[in-house]
PDB file of N, CA and C in Angstrom:
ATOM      1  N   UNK A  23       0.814  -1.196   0.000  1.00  0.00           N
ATOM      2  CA  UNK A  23       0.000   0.000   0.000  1.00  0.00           C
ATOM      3  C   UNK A  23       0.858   1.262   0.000  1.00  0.00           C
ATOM      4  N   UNK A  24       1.856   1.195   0.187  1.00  0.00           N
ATOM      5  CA  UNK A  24       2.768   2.327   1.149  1.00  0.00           C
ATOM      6  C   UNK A  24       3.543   2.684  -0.511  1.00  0.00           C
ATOM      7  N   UNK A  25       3.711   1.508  -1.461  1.00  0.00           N
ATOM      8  CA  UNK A  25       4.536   1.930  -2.627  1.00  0.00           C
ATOM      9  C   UNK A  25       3.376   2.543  -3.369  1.00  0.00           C
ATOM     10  N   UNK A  26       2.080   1.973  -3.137  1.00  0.00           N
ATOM     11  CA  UNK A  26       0.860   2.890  -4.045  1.00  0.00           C
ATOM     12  C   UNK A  26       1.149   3.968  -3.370  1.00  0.00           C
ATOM     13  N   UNK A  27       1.181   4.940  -2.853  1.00  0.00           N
ATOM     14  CA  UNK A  27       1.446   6.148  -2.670  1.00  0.00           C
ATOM     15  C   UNK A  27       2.432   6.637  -2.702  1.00  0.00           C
ATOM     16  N   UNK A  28       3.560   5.930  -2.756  1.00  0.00           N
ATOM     17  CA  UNK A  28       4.664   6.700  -3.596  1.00  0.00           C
ATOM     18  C   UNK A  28       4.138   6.604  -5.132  1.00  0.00           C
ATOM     19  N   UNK A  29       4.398   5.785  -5.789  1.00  0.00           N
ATOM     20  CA  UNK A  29       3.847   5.785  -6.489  1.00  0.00           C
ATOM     21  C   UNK A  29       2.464   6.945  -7.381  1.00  0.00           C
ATOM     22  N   UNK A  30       2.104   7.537  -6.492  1.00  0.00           N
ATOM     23  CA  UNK A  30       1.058   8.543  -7.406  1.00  0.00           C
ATOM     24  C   UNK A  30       1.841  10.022  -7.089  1.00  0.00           C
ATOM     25  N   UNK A  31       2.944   9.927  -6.587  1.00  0.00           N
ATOM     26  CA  UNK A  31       3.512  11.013  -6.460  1.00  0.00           C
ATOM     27  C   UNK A  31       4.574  11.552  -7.681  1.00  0.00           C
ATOM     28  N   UNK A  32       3.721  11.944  -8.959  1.00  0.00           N
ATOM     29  CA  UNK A  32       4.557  11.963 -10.247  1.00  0.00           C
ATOM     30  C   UNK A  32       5.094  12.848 -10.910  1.00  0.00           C
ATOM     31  N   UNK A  33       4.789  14.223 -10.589  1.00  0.00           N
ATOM     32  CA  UNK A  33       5.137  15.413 -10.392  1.00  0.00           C
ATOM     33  C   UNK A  33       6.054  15.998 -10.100  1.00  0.00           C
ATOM     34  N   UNK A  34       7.754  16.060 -10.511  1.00  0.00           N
ATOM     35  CA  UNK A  34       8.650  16.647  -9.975  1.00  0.00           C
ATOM     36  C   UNK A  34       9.365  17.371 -10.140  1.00  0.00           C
ATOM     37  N   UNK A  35       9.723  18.303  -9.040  1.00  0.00           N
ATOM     38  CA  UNK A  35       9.886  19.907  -9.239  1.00  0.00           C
ATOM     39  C   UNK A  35      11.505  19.698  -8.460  1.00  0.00           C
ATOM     40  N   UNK A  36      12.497  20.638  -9.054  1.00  0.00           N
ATOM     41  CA  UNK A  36      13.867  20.437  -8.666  1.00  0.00           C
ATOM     42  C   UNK A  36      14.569  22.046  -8.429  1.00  0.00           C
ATOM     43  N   UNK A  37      14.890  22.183  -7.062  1.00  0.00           N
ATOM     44  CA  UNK A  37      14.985  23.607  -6.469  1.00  0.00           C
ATOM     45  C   UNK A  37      16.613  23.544  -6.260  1.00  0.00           C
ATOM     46  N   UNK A  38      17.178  24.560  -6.738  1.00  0.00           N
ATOM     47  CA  UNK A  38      19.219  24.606  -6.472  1.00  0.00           C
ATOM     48  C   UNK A  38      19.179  26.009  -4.941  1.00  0.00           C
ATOM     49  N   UNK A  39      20.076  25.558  -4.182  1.00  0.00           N
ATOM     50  CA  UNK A  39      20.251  26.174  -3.406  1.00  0.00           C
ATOM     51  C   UNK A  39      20.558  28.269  -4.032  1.00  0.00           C
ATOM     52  N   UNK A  40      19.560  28.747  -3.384  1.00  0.00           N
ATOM     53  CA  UNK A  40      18.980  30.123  -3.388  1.00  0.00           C
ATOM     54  C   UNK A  40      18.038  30.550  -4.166  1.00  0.00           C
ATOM     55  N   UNK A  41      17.349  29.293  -4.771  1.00  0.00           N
ATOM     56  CA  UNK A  41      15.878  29.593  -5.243  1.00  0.00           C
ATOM     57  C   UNK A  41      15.004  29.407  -3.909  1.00  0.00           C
ATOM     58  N   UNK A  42      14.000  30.071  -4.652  1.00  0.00           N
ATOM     59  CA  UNK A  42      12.756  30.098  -3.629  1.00  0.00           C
ATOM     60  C   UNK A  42      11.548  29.342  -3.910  1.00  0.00           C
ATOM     61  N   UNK A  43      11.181  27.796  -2.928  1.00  0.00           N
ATOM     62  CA  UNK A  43      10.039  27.111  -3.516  1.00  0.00           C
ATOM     63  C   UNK A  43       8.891  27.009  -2.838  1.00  0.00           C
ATOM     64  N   UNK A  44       7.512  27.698  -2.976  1.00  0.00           N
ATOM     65  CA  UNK A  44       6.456  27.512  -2.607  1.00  0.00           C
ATOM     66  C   UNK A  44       5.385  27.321  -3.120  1.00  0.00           C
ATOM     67  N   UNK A  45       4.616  26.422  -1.896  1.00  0.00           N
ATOM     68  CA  UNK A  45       3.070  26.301  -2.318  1.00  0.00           C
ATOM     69  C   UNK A  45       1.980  26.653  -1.632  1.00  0.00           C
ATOM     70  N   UNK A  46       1.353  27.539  -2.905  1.00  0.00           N
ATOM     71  CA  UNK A  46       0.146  28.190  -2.168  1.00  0.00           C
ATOM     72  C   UNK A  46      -1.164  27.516  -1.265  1.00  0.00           C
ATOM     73  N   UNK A  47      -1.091  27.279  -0.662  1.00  0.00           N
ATOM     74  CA  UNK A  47      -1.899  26.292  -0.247  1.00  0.00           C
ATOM     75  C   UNK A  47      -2.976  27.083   0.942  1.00  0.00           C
ATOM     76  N   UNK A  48      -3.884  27.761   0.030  1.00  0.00           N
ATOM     77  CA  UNK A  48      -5.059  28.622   0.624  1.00  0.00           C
ATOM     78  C   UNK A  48      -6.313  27.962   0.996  1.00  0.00           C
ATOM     79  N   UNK A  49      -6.255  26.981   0.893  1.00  0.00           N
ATOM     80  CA  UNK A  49      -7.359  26.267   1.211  1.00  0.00           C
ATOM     81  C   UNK A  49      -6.976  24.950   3.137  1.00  0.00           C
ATOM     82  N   UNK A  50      -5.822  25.362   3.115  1.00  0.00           N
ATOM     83  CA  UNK A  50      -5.659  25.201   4.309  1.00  0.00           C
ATOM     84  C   UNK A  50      -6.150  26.005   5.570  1.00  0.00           C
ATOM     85  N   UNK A  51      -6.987  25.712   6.607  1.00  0.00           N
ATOM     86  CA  UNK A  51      -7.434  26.778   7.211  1.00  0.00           C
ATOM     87  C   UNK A  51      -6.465  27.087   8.464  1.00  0.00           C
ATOM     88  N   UNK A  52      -6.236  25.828   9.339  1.00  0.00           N
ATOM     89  CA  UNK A  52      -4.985  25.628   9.535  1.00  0.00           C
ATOM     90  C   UNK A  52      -3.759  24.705  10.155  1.00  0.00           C
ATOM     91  N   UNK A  53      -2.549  24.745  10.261  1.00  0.00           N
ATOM     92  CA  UNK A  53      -1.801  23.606  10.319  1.00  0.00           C
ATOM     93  C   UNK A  53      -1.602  22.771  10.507  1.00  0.00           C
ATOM     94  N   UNK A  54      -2.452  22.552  11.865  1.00  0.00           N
ATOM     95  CA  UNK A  54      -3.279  21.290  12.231  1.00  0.00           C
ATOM     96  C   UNK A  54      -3.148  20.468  11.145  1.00  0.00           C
ATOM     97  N   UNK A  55      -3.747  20.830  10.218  1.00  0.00           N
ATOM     98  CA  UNK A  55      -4.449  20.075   9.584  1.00  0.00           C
ATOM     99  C   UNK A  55      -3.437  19.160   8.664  1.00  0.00           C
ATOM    100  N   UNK A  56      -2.049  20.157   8.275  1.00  0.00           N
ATOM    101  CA  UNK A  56      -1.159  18.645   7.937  1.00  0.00           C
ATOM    102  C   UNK A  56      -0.579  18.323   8.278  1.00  0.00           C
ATOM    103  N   UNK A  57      -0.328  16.905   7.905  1.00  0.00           N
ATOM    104  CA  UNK A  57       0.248  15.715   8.746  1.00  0.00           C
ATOM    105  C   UNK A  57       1.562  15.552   7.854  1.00  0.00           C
ATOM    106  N   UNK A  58       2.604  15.986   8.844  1.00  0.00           N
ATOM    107  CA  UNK A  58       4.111  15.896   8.033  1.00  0.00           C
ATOM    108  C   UNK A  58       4.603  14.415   8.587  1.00  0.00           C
ATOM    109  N   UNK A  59       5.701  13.558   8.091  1.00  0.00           N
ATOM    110  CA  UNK A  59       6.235  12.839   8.765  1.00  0.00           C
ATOM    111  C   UNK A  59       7.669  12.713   8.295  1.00  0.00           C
ATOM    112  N   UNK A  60       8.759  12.669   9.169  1.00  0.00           N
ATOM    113  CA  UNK A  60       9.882  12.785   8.483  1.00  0.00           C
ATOM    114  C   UNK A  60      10.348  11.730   8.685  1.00  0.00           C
ATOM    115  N   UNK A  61      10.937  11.307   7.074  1.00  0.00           N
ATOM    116  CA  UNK A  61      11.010  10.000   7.103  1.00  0.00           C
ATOM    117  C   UNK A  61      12.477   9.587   7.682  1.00  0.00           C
ATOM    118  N   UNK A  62      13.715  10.728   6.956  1.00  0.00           N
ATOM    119  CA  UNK A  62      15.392  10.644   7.451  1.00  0.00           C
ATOM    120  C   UNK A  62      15.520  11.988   7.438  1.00  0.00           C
ATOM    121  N   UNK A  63      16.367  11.644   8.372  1.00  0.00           N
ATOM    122  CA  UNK A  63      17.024  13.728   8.966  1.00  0.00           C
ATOM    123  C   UNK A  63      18.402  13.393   8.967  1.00  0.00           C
ATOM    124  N   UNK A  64      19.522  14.280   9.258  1.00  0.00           N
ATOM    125  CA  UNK A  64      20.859  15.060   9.138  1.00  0.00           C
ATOM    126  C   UNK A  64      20.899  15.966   9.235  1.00  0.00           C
ATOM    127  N   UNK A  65      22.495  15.939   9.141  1.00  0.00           N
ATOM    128  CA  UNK A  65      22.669  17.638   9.082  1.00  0.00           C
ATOM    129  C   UNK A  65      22.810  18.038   7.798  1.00  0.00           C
ATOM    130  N   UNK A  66      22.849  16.618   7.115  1.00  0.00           N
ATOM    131  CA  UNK A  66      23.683  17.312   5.372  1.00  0.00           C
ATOM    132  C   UNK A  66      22.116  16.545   4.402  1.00  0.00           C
ATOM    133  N   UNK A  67      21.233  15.832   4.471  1.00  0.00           N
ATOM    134  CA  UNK A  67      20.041  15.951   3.975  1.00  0.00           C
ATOM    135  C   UNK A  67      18.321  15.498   5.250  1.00  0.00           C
ATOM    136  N   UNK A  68      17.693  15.470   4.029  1.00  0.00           N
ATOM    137  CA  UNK A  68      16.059  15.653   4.988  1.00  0.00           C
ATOM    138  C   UNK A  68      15.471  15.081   3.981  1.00  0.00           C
ATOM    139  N   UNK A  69      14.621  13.639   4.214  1.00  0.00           N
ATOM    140  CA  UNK A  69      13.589  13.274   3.525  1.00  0.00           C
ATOM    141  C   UNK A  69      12.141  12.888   4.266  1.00  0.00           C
ATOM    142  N   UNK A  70      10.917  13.939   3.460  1.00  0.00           N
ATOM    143  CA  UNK A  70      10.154  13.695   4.253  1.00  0.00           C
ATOM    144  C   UNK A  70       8.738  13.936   3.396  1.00  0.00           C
ATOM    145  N   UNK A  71       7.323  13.808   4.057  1.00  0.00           N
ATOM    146  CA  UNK A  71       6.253  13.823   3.281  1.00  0.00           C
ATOM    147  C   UNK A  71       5.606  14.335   3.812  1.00  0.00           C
ATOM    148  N   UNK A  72       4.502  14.891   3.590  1.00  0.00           N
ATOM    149  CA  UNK A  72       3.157  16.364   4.346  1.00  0.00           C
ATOM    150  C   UNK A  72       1.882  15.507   3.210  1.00  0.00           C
ATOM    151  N   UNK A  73       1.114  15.160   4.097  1.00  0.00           N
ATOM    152  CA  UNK A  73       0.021  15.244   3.686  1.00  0.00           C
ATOM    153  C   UNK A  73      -0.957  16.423   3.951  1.00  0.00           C
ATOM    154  N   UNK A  74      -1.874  17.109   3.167  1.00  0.00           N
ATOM    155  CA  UNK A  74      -3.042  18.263   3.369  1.00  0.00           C
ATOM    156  C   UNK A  74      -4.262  17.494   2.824  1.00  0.00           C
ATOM    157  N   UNK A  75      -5.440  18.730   3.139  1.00  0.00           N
ATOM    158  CA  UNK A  75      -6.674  18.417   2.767  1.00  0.00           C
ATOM    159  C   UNK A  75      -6.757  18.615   1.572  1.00  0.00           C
ATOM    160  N   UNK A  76      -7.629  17.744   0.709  1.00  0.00           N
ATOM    161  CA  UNK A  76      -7.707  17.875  -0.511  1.00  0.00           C
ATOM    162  C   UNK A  76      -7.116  17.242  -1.365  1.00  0.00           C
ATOM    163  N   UNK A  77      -6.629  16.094  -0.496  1.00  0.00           N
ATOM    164  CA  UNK A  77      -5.543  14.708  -0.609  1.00  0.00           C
ATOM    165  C   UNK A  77      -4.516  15.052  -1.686  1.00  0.00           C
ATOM    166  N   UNK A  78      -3.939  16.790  -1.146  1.00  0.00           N
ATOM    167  CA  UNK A  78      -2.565  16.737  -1.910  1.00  0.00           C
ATOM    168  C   UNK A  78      -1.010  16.255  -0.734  1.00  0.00           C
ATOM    169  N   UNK A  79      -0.356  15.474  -1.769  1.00  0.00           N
ATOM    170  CA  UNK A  79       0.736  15.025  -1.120  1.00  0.00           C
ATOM    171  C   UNK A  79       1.667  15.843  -1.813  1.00  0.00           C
ATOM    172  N   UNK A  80       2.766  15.973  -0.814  1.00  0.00           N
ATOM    173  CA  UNK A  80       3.901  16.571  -1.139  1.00  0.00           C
ATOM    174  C   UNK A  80       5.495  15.974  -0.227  1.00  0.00           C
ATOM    175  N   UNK A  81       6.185  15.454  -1.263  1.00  0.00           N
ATOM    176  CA  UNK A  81       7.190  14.657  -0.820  1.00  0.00           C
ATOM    177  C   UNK A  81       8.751  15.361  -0.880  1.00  0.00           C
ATOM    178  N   UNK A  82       9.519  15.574   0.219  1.00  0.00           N
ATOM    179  CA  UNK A  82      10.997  16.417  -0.237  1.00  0.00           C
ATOM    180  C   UNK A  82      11.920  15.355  -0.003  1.00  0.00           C
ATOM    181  N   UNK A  83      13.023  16.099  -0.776  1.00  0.00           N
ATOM    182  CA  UNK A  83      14.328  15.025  -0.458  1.00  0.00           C
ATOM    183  C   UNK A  83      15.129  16.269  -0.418  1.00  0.00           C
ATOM    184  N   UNK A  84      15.688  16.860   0.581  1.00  0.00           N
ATOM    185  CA  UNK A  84      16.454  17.727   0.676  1.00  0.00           C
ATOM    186  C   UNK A  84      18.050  17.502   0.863  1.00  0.00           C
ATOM    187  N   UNK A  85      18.761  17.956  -0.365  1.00  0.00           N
ATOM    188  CA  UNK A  85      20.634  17.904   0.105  1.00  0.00           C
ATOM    189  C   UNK A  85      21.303  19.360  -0.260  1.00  0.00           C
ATOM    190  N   UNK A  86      22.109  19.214   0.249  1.00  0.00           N
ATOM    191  CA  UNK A  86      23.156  20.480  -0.150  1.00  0.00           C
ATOM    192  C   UNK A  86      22.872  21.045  -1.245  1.00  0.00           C
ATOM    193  N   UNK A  87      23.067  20.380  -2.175  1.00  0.00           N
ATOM    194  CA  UNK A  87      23.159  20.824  -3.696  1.00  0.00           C
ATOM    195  C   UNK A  87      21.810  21.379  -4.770  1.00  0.00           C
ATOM    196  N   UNK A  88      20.750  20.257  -3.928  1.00  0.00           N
ATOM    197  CA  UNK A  88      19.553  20.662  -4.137  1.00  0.00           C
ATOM    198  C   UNK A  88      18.394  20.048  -3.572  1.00  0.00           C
ATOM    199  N   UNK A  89      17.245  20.635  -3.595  1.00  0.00           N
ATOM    200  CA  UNK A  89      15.853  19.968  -3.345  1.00  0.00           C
ATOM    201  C   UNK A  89      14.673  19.427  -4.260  1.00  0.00           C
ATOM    202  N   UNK A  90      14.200  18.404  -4.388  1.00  0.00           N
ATOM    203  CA  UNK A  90      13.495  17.627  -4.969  1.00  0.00           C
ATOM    204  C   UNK A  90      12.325  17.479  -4.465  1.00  0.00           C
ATOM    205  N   UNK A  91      11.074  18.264  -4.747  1.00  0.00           N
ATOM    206  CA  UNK A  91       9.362  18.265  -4.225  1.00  0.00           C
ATOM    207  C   UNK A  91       9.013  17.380  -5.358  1.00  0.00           C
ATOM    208  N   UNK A  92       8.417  15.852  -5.070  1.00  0.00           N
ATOM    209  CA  UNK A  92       7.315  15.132  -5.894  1.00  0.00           C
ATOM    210  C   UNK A  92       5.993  15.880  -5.190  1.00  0.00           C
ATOM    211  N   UNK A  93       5.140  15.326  -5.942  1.00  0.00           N
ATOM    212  CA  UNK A  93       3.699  15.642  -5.748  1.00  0.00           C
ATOM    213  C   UNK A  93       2.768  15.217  -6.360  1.00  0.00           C
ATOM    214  N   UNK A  94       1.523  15.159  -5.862  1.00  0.00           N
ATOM    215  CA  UNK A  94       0.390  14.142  -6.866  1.00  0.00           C
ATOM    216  C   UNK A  94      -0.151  14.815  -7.525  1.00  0.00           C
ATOM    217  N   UNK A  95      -0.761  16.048  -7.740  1.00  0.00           N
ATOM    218  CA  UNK A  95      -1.061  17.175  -8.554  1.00  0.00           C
ATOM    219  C   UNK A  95       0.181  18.061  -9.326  1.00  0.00           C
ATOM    220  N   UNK A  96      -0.413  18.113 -10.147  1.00  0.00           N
ATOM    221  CA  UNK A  96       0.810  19.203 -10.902  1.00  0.00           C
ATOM    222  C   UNK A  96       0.621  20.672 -10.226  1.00  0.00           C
ATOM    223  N   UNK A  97       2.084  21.506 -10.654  1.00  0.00           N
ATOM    224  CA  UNK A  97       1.346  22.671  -9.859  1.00  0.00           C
ATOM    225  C   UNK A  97       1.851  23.705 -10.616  1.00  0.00           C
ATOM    226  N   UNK A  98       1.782  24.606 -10.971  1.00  0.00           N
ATOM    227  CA  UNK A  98       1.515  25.669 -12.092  1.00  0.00           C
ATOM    228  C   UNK A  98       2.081  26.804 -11.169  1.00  0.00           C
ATOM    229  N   UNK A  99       3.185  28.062 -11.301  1.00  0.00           N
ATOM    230  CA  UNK A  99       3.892  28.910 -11.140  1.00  0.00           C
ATOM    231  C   UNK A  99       2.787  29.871 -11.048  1.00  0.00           C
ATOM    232  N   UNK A 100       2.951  30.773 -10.154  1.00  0.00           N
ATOM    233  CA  UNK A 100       1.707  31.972 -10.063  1.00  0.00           C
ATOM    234  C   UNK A 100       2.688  33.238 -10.485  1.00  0.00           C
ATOM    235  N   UNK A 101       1.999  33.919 -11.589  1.00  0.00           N
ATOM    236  CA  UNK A 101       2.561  34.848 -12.044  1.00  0.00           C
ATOM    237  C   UNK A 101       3.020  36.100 -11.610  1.00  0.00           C
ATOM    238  N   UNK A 102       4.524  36.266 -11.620  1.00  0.00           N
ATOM    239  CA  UNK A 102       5.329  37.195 -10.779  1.00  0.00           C
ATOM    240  C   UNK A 102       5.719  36.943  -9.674  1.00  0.00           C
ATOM    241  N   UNK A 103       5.527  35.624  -9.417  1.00  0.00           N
ATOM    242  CA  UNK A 103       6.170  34.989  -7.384  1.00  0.00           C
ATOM    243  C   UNK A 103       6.225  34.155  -7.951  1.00  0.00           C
ATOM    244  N   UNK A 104       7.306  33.847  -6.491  1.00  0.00           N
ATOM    245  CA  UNK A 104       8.026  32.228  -6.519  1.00  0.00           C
ATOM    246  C   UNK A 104       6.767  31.557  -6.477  1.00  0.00           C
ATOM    247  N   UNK A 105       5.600  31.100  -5.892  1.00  0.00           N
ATOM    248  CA  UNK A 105       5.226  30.313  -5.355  1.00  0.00           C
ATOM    249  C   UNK A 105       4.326  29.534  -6.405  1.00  0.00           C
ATOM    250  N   UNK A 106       3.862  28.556  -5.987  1.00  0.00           N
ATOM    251  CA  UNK A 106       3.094  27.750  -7.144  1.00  0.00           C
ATOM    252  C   UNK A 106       1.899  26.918  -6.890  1.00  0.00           C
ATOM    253  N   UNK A 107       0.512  27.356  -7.419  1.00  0.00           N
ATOM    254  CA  UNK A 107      -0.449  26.482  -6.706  1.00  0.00           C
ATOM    255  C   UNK A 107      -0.525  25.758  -7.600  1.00  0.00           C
ATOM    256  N   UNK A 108      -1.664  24.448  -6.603  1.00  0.00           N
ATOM    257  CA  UNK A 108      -1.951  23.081  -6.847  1.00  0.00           C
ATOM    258  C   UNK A 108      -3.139  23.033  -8.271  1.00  0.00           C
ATOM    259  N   UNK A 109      -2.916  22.619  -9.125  1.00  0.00           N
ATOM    260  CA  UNK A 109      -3.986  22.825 -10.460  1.00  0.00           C
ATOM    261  C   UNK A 109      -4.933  20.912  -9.782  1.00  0.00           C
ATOM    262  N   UNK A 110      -5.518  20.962  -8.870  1.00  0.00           N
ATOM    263  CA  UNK A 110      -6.338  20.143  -8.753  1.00  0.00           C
ATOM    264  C   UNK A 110      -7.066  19.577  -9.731  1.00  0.00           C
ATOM    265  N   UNK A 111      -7.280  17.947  -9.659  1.00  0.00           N
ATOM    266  CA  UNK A 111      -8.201  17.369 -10.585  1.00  0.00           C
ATOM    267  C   UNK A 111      -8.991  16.455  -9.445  1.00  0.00           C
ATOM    268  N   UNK A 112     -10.189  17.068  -9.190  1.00  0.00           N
ATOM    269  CA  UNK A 112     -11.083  16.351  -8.567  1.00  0.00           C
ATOM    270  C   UNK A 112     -11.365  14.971  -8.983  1.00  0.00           C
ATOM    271  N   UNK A 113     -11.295  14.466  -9.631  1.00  0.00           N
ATOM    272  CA  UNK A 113     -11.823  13.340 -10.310  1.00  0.00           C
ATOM    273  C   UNK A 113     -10.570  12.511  -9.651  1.00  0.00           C
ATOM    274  N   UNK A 114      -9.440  12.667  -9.057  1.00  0.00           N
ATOM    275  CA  UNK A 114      -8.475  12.379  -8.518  1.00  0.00           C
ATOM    276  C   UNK A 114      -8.656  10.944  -7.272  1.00  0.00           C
ATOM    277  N   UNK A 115      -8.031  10.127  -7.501  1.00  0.00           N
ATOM    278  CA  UNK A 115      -8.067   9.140  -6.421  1.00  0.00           C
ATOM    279  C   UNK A 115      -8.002   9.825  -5.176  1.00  0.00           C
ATOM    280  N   UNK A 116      -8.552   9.594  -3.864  1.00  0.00           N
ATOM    281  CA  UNK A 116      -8.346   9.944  -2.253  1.00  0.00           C
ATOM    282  C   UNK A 116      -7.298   9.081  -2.002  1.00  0.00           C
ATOM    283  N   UNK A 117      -5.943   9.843  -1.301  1.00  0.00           N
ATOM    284  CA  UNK A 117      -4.930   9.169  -1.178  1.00  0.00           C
ATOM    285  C   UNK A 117      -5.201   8.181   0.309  1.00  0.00           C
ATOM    286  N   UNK A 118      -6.291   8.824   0.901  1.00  0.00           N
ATOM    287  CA  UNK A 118      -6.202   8.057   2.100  1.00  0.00           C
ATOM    288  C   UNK A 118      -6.616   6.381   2.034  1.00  0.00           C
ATOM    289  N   UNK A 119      -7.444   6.455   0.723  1.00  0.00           N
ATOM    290  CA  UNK A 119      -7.606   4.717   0.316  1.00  0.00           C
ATOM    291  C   UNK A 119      -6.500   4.033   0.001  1.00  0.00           C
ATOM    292  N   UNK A 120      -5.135   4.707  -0.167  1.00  0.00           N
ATOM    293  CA  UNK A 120      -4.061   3.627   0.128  1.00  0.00           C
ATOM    294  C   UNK A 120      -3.682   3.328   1.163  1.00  0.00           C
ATOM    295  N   UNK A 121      -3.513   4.066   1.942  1.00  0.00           N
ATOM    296  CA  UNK A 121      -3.673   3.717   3.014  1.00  0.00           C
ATOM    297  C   UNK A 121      -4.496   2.512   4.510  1.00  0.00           C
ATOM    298  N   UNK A 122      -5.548   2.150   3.886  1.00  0.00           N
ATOM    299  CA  UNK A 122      -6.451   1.219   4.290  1.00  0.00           C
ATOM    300  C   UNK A 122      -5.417  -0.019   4.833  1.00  0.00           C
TER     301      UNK A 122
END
């Protein structure tokens, strides 16, 4: 179950140290609400996953050199900022049924 959800995470975005990577995520009301879990820590990388409402996942692999966000939605650059929202497709599997 655990590789089905890697697995739908197909989306990947690749950040070099002194870019700036965000996601707009306005439909969060608040933090509560996601569930991060880190999977490996260091001092020299960080791999980890955030689930939110609206069953978007978002997965990092953080090293020196650079950062790597998968994700199950694609996400589209908002014009004139770094940041980038989620182009949702409702019709979208609920990630929490892999989970079961």
């Amino acid at each position: 179950m655990l590789n089905d959800l890697i697995t739908i995470l197909k989306y990947e975005y690749t950040v070099h140290p002194g870019e700036y990577f965000n996601v707009d995520t306005y439909w969060v009301k608040s933090m509560s609400e996601v569930k991060t879990v880190i999977i490996d820590q260091d001092h020299v990388f960080t791999k980890m996953v955030s689930f939110y409402p609206k069953n978007f996942v978002i997965y990092l692999e953080q090293f020196p050199g650079q950062s790597i966000y998968r994700t199950n939605f694609p996400l589209k650059k908002i014009d004139n900022s770094d940041s980038h929202e989620v182009l949702f497709d409702e019709t979208a599997k609920n990630i929490f049924e892999y989970l079961d």
